[in-house]
XYZ file of C-alpha atoms in Angstrom:
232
model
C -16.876 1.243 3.806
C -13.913 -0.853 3.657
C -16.071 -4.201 4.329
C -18.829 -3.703 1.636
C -16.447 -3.589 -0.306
C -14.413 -6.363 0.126
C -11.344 -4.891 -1.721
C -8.888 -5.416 1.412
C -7.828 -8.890 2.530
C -5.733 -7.612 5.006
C -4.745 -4.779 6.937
C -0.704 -4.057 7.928
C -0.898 -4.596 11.642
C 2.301 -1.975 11.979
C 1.069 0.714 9.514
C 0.159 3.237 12.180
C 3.257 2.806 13.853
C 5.249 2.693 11.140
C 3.519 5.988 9.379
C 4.390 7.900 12.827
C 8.261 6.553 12.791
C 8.263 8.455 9.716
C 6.250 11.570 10.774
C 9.580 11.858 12.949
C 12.223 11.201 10.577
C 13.825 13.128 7.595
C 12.133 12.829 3.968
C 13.774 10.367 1.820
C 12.855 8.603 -1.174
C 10.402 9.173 -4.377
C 7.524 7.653 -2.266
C 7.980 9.097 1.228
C 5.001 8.223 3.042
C 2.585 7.050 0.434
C 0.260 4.467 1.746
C 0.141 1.784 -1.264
C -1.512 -1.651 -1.221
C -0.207 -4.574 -2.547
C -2.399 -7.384 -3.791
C -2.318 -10.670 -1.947
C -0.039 -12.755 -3.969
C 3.067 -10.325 -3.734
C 5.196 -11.355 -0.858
C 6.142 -9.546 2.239
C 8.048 -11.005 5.619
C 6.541 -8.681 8.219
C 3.820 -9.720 10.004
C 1.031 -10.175 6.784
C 0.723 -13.146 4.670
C 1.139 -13.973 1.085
C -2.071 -16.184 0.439
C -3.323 -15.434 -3.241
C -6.481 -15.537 -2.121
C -6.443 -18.824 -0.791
C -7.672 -20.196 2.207
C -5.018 -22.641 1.979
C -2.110 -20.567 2.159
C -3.708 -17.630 5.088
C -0.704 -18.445 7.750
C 1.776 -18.068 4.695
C 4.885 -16.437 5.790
C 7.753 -15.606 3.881
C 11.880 -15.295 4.431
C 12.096 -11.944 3.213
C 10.173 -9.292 1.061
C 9.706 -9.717 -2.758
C 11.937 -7.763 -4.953
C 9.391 -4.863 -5.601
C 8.526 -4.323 -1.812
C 12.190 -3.994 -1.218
C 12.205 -1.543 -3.729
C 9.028 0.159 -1.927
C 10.451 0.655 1.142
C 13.687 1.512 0.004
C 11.688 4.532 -1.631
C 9.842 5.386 1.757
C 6.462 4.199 1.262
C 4.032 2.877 3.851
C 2.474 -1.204 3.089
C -0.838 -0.292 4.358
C -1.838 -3.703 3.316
C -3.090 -6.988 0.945
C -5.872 -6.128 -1.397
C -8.686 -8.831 -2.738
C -8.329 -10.900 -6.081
C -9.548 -13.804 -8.310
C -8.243 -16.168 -6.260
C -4.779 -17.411 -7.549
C -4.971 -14.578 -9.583
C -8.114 -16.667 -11.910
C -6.658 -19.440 -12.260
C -8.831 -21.710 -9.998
C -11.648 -22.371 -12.411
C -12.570 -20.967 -15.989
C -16.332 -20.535 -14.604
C -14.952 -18.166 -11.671
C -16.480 -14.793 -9.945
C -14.173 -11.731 -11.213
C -12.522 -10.479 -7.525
C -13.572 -13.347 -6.281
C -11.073 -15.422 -3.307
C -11.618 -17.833 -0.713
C -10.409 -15.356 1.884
C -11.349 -12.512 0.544
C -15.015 -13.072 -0.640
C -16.408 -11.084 -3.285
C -14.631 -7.487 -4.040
C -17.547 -4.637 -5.228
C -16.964 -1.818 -7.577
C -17.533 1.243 -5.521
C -19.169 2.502 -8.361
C -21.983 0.484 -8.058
C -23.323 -3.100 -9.331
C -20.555 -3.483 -12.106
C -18.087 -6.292 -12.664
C -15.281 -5.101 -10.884
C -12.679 -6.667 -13.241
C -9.801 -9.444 -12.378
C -7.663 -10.636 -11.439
C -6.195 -7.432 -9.570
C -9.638 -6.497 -8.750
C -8.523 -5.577 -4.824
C -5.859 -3.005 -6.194
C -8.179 -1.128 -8.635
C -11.481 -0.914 -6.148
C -8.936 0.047 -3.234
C -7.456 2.624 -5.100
C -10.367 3.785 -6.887
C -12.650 4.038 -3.431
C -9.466 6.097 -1.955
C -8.729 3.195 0.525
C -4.820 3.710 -0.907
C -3.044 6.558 -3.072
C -1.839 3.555 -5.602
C -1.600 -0.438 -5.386
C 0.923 -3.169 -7.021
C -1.418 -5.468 -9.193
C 0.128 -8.817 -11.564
C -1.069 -9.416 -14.607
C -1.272 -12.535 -16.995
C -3.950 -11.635 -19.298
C -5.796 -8.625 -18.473
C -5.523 -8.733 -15.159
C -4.199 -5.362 -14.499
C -5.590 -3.313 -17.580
C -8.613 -4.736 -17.121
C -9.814 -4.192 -13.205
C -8.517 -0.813 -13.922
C -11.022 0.290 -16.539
C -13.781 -1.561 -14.696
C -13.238 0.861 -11.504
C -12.034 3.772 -13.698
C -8.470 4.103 -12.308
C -5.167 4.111 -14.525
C -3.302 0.602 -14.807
C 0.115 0.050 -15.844
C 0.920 -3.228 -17.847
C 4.939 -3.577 -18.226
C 6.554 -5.299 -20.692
C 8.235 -8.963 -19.094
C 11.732 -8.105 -17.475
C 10.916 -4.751 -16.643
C 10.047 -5.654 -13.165
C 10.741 -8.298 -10.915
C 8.283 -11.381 -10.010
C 10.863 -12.467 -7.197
C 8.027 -14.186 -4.361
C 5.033 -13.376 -6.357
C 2.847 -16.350 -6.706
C 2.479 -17.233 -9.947
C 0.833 -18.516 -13.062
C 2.920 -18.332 -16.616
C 6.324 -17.285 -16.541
C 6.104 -16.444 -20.042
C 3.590 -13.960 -19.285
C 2.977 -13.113 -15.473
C 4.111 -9.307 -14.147
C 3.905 -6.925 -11.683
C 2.139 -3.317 -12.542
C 0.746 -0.330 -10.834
C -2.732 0.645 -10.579
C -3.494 4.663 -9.120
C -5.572 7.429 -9.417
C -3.345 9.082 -12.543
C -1.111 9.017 -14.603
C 1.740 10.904 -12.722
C 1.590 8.871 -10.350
C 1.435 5.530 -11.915
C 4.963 7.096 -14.017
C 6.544 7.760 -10.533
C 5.658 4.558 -9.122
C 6.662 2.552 -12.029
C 10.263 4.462 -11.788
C 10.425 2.833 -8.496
C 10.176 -0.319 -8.667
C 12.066 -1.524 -11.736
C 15.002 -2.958 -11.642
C 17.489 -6.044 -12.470
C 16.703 -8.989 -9.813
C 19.226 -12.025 -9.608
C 16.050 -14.190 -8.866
C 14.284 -13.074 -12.210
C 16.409 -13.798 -15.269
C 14.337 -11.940 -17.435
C 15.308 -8.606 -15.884
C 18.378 -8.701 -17.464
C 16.488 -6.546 -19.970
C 16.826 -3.890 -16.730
C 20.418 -4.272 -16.234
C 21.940 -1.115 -17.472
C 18.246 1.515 -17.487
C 18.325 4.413 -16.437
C 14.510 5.806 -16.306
C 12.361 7.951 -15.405
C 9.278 7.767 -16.417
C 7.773 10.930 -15.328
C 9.828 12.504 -17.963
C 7.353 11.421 -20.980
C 4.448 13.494 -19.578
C 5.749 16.943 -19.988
C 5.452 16.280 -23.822
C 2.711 18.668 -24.948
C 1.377 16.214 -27.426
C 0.557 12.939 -28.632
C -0.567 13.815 -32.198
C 0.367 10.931 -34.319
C 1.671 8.503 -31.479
C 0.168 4.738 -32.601
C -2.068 3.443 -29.238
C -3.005 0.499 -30.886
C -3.378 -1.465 -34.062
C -6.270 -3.943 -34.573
């Protein structure tokens, strides 16, 4: 049930239409048709708003879609809508609720009484209750890698300057991006190949200027004996 769970702040008022303009039309695009969410501080200029969470900012409305949503559609897929978070993406107080907002109230893990992880909370309980086939989190600190394990879903960190933060409300420019949360692995790799991309409004994705990528590519290896995770 999409309000016990309280992963969805808001619903795309146009999806339905939208989904059946493109029933009609010819395929185009890596992402033709995929419903993906989008959590609430990533900007869009139709008719949702970009609040963060915050009951201050619910009539926010924007000139013109963020970088990565331009990339989105560009691709085909369908906004179905904003998903929950830690309100300003947890950085309101250090004593906060994990998935907790202002507008959103508290987002549940659909696998019961667990903490549901933050900031991107929304995206990983949306995704992981099969409210969306994949959803756009940000991440400071954890924010993406860490919802995702919480609601056992597969989360995407990028390096900075991989992908745009063009209208994303933010926190630390030395350490705020955009990532994908989704069901697996394929398609977090296809959806990541999306969106990247060198954005005039984000100096950092210089770094993106001249790549060429796909990373679907790196998952027809058939192993990953002796490939470092992690050091400690």
């Amino acid at each position: 049930d999409i309000n016990k769970l309280n992963s969805i702040i808001e619903l795309n008022p146009d999806v339905i239409k939208i989904a059946r303009k493109k029933d009609k039309e010819t395929r185009s695009g890596k992402l033709y048709g995929i419903p993906i969410t989008l959590k609430a501080n990533i900007g869009t200029s139709d008719k949702m708003h970009t609040t963060a969470g915050s009951y201050a900012l619910k009539d926010s409305i924007l000139d013109e879609d963020s970088f990565i949503v331009k990339k989105l559609r560009s691709e085909g897929a369908i906004i179905l809508g904003k998903t929950n978070l830690s309100e300003f993406a947890n950085y309101m107080t250090t004593k906060s609720s994990n998935g907790y907002s202002a507008l959103g109230g508290q987002t549940q893990n659909p696998y019961g009484k667990f903490d549901v992880g933050g900031s991107s909370s929304g995206s990983a309980s949306s995704v992981a209750s099969g409210f969306s086939v994949a959803s756009i989190g940000t991440e400071t600190a954890g924010s993406i890698i860490y919802p995702s394990s919480q609601n056992s879903v597969v989360g995407i960190k990028p390096s900075i300057g991989l992908i745009s933060r063009d209208r994303i409300v933010p926190i630390a420019e030395s350490q705020d991006t955009a990532g994908v949360i989704s069901k697996n692995v394929d398609d977090a790799a296809l959806i990541l190949s999306s969106i990247y991309g060198y954005d005039t409004n984000d100096k950092d994705t210089i770094a993106s200027k001249n790549l060429d990528e796909n990373y679907s590519n790196y998952l027809t290896e058939k192993s990953i004996k002796g490939i470092k995770v992690a050091i400690l």
